[in-house]
mmCIF file of C-alpha atoms and ligand atoms in Angstrom:
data_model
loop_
_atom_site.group_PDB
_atom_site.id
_atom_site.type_symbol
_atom_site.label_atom_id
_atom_site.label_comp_id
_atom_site.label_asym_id
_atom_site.label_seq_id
_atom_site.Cartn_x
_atom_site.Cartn_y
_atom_site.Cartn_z
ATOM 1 C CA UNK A 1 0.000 0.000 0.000
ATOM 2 C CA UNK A 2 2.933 2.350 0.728
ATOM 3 C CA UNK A 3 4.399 4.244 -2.337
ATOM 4 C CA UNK A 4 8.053 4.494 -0.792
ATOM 5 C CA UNK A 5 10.668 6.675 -1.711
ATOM 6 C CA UNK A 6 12.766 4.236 -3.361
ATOM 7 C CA UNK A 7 10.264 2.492 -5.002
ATOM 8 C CA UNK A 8 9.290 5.963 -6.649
ATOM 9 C CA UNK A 9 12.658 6.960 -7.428
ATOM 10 C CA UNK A 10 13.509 3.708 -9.496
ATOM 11 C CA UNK A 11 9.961 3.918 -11.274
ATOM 12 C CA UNK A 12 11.116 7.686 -12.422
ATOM 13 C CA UNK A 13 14.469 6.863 -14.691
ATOM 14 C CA UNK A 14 16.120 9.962 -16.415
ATOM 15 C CA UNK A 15 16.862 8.641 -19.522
ATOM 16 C CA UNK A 16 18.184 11.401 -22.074
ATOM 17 C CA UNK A 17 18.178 8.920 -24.864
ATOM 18 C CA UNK A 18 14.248 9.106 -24.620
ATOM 19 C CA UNK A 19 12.516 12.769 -26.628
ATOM 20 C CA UNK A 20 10.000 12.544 -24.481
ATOM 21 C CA UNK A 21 10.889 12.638 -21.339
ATOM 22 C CA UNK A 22 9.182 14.518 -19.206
ATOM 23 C CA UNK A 23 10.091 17.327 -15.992
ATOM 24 C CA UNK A 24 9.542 14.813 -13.454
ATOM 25 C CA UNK A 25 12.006 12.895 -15.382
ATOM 26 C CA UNK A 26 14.615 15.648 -15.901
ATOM 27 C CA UNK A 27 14.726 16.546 -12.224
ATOM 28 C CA UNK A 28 14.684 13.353 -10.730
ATOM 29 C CA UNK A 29 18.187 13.520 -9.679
ATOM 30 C CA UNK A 30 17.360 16.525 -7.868
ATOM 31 C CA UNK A 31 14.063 16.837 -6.653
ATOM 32 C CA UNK A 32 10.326 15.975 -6.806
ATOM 33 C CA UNK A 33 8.199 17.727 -9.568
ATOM 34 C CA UNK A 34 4.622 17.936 -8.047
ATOM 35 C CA UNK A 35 1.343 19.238 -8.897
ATOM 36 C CA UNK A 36 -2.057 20.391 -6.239
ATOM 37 C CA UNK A 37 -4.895 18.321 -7.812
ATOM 38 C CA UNK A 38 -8.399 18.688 -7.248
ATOM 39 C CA UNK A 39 -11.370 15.743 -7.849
ATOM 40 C CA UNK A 40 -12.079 17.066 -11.290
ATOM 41 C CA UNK A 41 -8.182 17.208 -12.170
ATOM 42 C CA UNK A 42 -8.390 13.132 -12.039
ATOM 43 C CA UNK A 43 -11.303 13.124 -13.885
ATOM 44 C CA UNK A 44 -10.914 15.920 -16.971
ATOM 45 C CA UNK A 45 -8.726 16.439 -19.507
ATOM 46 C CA UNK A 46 -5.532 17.268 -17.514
ATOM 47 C CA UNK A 47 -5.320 13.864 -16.281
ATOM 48 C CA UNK A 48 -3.116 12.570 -18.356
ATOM 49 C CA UNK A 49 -0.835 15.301 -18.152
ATOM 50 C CA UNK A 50 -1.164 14.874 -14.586
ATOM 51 C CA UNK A 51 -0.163 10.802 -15.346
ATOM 52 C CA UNK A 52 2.872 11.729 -17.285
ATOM 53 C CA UNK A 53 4.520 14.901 -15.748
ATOM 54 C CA UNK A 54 4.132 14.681 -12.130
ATOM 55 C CA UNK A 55 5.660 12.470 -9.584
ATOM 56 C CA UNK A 56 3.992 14.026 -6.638
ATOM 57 C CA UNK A 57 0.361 15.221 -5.396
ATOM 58 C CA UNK A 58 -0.346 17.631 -3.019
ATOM 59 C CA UNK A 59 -4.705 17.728 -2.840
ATOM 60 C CA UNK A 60 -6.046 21.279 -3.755
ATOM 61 C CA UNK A 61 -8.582 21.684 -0.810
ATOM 62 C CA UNK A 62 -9.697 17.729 0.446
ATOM 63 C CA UNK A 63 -7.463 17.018 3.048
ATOM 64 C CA UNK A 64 -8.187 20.625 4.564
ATOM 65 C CA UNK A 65 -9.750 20.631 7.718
ATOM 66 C CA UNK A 66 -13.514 22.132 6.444
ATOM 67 C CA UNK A 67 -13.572 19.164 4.289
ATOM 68 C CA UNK A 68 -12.169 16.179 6.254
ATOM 69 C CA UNK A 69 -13.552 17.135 9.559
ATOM 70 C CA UNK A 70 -16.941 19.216 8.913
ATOM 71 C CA UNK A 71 -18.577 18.598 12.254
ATOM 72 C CA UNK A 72 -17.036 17.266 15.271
ATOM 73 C CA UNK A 73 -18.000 13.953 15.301
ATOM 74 C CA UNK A 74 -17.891 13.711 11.378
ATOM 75 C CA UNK A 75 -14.951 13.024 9.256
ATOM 76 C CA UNK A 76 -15.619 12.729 5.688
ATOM 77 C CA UNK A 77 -12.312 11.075 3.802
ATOM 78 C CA UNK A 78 -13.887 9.837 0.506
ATOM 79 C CA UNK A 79 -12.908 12.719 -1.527
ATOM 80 C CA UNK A 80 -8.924 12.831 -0.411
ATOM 81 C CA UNK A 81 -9.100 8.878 -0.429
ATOM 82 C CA UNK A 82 -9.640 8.549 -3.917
ATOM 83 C CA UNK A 83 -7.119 10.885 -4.779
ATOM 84 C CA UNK A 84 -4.588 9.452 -2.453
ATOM 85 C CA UNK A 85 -5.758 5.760 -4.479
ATOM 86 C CA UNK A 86 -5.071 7.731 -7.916
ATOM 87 C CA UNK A 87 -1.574 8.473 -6.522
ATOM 88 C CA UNK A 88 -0.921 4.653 -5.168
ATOM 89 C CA UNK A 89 -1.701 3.924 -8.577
ATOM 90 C CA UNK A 90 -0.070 5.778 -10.400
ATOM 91 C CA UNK A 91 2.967 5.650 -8.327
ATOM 92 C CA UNK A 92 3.195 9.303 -7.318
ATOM 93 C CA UNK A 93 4.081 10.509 -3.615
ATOM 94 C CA UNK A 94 1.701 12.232 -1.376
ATOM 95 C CA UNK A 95 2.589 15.250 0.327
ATOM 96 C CA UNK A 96 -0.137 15.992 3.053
ATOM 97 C CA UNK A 97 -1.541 19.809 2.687
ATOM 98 C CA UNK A 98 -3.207 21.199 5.850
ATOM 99 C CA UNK A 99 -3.343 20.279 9.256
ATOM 100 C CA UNK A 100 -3.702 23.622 10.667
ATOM 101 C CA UNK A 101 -4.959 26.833 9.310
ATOM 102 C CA UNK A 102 -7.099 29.935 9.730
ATOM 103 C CA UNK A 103 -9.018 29.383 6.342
ATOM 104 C CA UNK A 104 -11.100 26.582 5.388
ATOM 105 C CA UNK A 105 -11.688 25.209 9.323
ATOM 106 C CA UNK A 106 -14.894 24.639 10.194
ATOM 107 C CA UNK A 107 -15.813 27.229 13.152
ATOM 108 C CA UNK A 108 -16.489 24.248 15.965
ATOM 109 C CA UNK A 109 -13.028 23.893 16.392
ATOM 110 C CA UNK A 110 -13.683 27.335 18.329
ATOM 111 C CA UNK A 111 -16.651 27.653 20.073
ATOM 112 C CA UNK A 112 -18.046 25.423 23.212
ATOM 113 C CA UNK A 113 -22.462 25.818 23.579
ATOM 114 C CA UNK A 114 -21.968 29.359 21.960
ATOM 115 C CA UNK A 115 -18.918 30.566 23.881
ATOM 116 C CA UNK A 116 -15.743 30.221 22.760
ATOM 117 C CA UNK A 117 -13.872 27.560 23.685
ATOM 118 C CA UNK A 118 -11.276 26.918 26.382
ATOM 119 C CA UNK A 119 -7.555 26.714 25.171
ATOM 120 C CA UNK A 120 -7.900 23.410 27.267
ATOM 121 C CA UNK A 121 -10.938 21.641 24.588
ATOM 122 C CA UNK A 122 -9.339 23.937 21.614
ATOM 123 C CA UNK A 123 -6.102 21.786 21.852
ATOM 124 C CA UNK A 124 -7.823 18.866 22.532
ATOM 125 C CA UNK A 125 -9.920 18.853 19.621
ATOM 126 C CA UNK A 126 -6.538 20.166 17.482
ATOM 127 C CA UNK A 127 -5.245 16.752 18.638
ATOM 128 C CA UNK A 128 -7.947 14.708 17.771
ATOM 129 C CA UNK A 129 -8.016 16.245 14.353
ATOM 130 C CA UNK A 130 -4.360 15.770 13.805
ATOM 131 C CA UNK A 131 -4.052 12.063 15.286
ATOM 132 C CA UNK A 132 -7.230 10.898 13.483
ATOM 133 C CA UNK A 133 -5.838 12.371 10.237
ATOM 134 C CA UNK A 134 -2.059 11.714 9.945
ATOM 135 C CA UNK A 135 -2.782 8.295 11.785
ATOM 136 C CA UNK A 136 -5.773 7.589 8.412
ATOM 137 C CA UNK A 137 -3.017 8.426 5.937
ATOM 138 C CA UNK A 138 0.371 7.061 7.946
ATOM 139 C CA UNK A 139 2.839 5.382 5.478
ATOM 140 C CA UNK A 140 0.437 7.118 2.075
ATOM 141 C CA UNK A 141 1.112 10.604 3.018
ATOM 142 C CA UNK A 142 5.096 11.000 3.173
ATOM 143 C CA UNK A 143 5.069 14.438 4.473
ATOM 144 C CA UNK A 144 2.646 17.071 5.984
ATOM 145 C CA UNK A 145 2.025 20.726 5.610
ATOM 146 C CA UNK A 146 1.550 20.978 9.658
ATOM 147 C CA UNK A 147 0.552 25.015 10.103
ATOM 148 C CA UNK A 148 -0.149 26.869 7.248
ATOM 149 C CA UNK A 149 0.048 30.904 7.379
ATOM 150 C CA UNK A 150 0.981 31.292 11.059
ATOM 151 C CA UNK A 151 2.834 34.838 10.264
ATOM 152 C CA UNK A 152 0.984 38.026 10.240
ATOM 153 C CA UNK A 153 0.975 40.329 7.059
ATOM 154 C CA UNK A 154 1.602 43.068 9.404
ATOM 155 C CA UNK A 155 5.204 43.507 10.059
ATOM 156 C CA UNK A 156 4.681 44.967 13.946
ATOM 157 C CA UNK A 157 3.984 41.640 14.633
ATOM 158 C CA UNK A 158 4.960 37.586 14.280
ATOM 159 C CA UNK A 159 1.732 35.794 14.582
ATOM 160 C CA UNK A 160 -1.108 36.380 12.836
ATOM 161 C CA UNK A 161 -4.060 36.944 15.135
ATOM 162 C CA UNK A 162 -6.478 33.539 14.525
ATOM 163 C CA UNK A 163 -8.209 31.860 16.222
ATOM 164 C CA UNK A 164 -5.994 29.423 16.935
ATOM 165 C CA UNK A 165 -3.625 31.990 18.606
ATOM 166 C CA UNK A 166 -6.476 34.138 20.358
ATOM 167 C CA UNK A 167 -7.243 31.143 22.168
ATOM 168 C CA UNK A 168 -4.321 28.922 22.110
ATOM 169 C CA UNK A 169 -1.646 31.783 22.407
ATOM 170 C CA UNK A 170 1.756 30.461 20.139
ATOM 171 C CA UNK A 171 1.972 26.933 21.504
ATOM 172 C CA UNK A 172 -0.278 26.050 19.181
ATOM 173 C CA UNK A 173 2.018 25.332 16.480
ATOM 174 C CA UNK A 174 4.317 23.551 18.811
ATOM 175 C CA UNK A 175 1.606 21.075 19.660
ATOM 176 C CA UNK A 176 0.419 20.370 16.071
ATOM 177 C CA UNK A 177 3.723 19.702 15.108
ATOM 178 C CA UNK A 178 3.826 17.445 18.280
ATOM 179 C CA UNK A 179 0.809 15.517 17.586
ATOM 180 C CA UNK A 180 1.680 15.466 13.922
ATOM 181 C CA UNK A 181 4.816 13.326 14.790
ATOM 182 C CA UNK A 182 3.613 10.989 17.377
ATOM 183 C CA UNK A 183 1.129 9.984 15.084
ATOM 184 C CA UNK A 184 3.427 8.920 12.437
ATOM 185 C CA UNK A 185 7.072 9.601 13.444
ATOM 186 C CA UNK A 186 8.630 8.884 10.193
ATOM 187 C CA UNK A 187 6.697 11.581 8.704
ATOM 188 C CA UNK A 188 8.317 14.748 7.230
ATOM 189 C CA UNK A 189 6.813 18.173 9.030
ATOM 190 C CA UNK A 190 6.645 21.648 7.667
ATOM 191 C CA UNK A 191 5.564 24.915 8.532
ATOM 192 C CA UNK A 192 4.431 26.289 4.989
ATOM 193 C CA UNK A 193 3.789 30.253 4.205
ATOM 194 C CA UNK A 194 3.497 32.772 1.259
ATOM 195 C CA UNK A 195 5.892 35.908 0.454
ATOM 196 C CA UNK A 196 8.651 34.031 2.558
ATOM 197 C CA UNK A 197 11.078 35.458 0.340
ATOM 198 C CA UNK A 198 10.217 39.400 1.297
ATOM 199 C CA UNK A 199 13.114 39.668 3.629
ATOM 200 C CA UNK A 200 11.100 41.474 6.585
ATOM 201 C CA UNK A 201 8.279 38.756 6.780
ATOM 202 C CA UNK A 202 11.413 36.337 6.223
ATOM 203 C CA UNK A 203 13.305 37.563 9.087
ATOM 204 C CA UNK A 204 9.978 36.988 11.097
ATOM 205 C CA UNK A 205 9.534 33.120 10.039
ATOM 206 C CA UNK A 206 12.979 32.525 10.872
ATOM 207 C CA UNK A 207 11.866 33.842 13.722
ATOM 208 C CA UNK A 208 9.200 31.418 14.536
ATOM 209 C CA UNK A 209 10.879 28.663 13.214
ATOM 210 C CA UNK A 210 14.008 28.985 15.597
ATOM 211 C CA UNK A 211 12.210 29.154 18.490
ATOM 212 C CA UNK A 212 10.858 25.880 18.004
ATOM 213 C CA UNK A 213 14.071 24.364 16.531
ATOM 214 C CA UNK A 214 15.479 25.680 20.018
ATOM 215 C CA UNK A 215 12.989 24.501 21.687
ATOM 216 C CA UNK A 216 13.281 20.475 19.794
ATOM 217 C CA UNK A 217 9.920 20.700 18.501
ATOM 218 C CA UNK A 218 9.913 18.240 15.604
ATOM 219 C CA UNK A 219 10.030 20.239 12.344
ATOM 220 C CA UNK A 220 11.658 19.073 9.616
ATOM 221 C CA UNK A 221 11.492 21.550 6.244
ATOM 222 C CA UNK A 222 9.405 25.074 5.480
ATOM 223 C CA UNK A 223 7.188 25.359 2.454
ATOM 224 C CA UNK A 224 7.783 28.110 0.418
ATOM 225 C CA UNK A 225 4.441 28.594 -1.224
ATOM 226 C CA UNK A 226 6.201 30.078 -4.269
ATOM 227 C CA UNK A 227 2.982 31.889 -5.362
ATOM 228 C CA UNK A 228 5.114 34.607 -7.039
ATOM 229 C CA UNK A 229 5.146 36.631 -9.917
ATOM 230 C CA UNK A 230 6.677 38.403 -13.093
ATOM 231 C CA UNK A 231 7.960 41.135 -10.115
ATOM 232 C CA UNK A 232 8.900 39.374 -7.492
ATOM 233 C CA UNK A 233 10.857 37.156 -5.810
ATOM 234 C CA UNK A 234 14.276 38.818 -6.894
ATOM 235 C CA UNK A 235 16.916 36.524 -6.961
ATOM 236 C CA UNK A 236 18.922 37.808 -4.165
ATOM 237 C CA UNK A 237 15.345 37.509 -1.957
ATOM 238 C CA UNK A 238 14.747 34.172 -3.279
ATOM 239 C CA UNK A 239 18.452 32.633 -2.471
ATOM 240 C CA UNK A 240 18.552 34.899 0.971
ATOM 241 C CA UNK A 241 15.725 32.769 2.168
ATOM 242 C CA UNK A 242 17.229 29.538 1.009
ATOM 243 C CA UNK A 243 19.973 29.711 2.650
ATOM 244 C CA UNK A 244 18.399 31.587 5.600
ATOM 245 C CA UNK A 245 15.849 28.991 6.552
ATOM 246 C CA UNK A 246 18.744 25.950 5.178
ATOM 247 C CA UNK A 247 21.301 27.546 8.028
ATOM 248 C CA UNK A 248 18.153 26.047 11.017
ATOM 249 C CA UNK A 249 18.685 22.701 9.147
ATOM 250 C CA UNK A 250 15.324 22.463 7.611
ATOM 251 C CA UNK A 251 14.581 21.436 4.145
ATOM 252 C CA UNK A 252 12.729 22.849 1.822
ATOM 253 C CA UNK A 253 9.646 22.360 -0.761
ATOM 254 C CA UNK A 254 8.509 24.575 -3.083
ATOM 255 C CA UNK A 255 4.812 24.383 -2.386
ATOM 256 C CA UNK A 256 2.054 26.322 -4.116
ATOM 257 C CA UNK A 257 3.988 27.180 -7.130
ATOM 258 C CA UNK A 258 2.428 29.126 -9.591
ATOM 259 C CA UNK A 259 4.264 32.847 -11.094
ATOM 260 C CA UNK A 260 1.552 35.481 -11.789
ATOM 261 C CA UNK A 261 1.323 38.243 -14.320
ATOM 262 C CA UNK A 262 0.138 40.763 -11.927
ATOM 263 C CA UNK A 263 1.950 42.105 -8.757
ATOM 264 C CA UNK A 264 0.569 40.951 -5.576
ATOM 265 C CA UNK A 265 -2.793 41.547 -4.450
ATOM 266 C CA UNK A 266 -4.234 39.947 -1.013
ATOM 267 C CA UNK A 267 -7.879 41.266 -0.940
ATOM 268 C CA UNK A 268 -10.306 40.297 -3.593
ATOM 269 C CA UNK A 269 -12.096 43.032 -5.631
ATOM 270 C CA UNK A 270 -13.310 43.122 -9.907
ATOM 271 C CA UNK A 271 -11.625 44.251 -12.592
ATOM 272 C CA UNK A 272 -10.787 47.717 -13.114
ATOM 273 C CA UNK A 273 -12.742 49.460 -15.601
ATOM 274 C CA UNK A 274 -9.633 48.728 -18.961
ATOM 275 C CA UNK A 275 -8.218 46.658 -16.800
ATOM 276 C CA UNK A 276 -6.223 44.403 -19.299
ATOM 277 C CA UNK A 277 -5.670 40.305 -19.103
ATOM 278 C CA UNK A 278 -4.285 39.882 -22.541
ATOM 279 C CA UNK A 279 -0.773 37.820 -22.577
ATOM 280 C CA UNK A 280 1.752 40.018 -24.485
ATOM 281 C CA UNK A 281 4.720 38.615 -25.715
ATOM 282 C CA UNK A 282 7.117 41.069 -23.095
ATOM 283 C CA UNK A 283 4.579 39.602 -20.543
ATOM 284 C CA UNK A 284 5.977 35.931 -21.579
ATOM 285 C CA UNK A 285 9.149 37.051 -21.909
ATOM 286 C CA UNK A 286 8.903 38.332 -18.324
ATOM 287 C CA UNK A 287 7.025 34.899 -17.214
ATOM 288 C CA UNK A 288 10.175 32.984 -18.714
ATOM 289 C CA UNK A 289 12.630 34.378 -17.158
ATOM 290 C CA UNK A 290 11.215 34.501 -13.545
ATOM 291 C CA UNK A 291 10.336 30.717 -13.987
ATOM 292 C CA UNK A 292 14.077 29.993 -15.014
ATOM 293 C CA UNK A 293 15.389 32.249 -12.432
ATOM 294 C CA UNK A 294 13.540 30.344 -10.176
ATOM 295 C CA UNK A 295 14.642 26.970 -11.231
ATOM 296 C CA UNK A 296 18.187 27.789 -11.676
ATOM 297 C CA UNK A 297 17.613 28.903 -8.119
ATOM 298 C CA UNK A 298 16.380 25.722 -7.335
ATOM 299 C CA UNK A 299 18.182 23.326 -8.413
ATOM 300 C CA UNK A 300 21.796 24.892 -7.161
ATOM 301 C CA UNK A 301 20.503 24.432 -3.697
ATOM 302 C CA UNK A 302 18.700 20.902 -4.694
ATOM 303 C CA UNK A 303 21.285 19.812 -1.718
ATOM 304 C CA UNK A 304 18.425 21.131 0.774
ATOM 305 C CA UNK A 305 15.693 21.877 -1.855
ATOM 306 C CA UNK A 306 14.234 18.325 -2.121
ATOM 307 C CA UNK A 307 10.200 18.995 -3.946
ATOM 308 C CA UNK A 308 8.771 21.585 -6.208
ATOM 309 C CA UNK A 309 5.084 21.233 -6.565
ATOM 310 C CA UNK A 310 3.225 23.725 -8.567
ATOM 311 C CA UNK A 311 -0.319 24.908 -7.849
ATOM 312 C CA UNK A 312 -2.118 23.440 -11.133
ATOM 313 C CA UNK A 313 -1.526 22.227 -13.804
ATOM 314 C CA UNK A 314 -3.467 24.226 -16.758
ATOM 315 C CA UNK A 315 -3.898 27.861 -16.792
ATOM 316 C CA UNK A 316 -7.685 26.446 -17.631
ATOM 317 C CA UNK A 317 -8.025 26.199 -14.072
ATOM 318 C CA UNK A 318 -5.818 28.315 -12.130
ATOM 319 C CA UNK A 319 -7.291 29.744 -9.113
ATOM 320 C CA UNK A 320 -5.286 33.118 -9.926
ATOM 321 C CA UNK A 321 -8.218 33.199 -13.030
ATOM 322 C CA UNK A 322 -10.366 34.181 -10.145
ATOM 323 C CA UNK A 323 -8.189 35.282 -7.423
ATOM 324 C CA UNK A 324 -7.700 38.630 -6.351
ATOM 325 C CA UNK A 325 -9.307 39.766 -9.188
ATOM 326 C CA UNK A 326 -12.480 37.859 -10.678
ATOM 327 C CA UNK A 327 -12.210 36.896 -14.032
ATOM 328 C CA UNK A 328 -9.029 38.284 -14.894
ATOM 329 C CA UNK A 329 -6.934 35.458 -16.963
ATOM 330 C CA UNK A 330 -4.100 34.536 -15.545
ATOM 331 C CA UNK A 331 -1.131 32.705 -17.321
ATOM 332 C CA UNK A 332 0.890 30.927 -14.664
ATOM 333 C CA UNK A 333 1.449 27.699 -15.137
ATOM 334 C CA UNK A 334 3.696 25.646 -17.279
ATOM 335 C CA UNK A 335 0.226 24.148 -19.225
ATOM 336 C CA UNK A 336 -1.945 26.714 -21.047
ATOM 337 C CA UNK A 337 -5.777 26.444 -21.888
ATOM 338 C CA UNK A 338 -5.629 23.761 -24.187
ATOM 339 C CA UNK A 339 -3.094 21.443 -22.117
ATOM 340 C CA UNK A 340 -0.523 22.403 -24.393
ATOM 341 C CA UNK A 341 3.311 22.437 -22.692
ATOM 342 C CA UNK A 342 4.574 26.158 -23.263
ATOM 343 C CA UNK A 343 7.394 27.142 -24.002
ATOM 344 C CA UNK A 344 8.730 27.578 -20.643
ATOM 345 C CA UNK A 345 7.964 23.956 -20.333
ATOM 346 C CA UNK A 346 10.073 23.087 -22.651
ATOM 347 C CA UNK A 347 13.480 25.340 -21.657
ATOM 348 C CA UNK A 348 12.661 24.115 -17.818
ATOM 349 C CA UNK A 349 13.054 20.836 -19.243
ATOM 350 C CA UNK A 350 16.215 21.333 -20.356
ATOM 351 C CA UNK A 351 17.375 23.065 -17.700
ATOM 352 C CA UNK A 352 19.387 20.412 -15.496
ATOM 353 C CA UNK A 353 21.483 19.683 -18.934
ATOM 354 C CA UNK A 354 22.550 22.893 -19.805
ATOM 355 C CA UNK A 355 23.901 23.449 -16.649
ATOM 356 C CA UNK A 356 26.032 20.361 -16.189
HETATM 357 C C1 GLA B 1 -3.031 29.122 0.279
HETATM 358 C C2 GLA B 1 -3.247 27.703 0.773
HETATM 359 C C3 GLA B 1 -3.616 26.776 -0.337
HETATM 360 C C4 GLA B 1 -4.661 27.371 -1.262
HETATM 361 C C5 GLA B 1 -4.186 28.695 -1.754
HETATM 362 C C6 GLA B 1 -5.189 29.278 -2.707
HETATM 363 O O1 GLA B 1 -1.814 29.268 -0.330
HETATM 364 O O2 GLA B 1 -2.135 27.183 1.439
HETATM 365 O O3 GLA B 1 -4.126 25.596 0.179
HETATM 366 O O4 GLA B 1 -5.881 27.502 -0.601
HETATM 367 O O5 GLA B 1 -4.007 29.541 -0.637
HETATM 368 O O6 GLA B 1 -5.506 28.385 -3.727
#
């Protein structure tokens, strides 16, 4: 039942000799090349680019904890089960995506007969969630996204003021991370954010995350969520936070990646009145050369870089088609509306060559 590592690794050969070998192929020597599926990616037309390219799954939204664990006696696992089958299958690893997070948890976590709830039954539920969930998937799931989005946007501060922290003040993450690894111990744990790169919020992860290193809480890598863009990371931010988080002795996945068009927008609003969508070639240009940077970025550090999972697979379905902006098309994926490889797809693929 378990896909293992080595397994995996043997079933992905890099053979040069073959014209169509794909990106999971190219960088197996290096790292993982995943993808975030959702039910209908298994299911539509991007499935068999989803067979072919990727040797990894991370699911979109089912393993969240709205989904999996709607009501407090009620855990629903159909939906991530048949993806995680689909994987087992098709002999792709599992990385687990989110124990803990402010969005998409169902408010009982919170509240006791209208009130809220005690630290005391908040971390007791937490637990319950976490055991019951890692324990379901133990030996499928390889590695788990433990607390997602801890850091504040606001730079007076470290921790972003949830629920979870209201109530449960900053141990919170230590425990998850706690209960994460007592119920499966060989499991890989990471704290996964967004904008990790911007050296201020940087400086304040590495703040968090060295507090519990110092403190022997069992974390093993960070997520960078690598939802980026055509203007930013820089390459200096990008490789700063390598090696920054690298020097606590975590490694590191590439998470959510996807690289926008448009500079980064957090709340959601419609398109400006001549707002423009439209693809220009200096746009792709732009696109190409961000995605390069990024995986010449990449796979120097591969020594602590060790997955790169992208957040889609077709621009078709991007949630940046929708997200800030509603309805503005968005380009950022290596797939575009037809399932047709671009041609970023195909200089990424021959990347790791050129640069031997
Ligand atoms: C965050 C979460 C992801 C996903 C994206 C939006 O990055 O970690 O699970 O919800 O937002 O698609």
């Amino acid at each position: 039942m378990c896909c293992g590592m080595v397994v995996l690794n043997a079933c992905v050969k890099h053979s040069k000799e073959n014209n169509d070998i794909t990106l999971a192929e190219a960088y197996a020597p290096y790292f993982d090349i995943g993808t975030a599926i959702s039910l209908h990616s298994i299911n539509n037309e991007t499935e068999p680019l989803l067979r072919k390219h990727f040797n990894s799954i991370t699911c979109e939204n089912e393993m969240k904890p709205i989904e999996i664990h709607p009501e407090e006696n009620i855990y629903r696992f159909e939906r991530a089960d048949s993806m995680v089958n689909y994987a087992i299958r098709n002999k792709k690893k599992i990385r687990g995506h989110c124990l803990i997070w402010h969005q998409q948890v169902p408010d009982w976590f919170f509240y006791d007969e209208g009130k809220t709830a005690s630290k005391e039954l908040l971390l007791k539920r937490m637990k319950e969630h976490i055991l019951t969930v890692v324990s379901h998937y133990k030996g499928l799931v390889y590695c788990w996204d433990v607390v997602n989005e801890a850091v504040d946007d606001d730079s007076t501060r470290i921790y972003r003021p949830t629920l979870w922290y209201q109530i449960a003040g900053e141990e919170y993450i230590e425990k998850a991370f706690e209960y994460a690894h007592f119920a499966d111990p060989d499991a890989l744990l990471f704290y996964n954010d967004y904008n990790c790169e911007r050296p201020e919020k940087r400086e304040r992860i590495y703040t968090l995350l060295k507090k519990l290193k110092d403190k022997n809480v069992p974390i093993h890598g960070i997520g960078l969520q690598g939802h980026w863009s055509i203007y930013e990371p820089t390459e200096k931010n990008l490789e700063d936070a390598i090696e920054r988080f690298a020097s606590l002795g975590l490694i590191i996945h590439i998470t959510e990646l996807d690289i926008s068009l448009y500079p980064w927008e957090k709340m959601p609003r419609k398109m400006f009145p001549g707002e423009n969508d439209t693809l220009t070639a200096e746009l792709e240009e732009r696109f190409n050369t961000q995605y390069l940077m990024a995986f010449n970025q990449f796979l120097k550090h591969s020594d602590v870089i060790k997955s790169v999972t992208f957040w889609g697979i077709s621009d078709k379905y991007s949630w940046l088609n929708f997200y800030p902006v509603a309805h503005r098309r968005n380009y950022p994926l290596l797939f575009d509306r037809n399932m047709h490889p671009k041609p970023i797809y195909y200089k990424l693929l021959e990347l790791p060559d050129r640069r031997k």
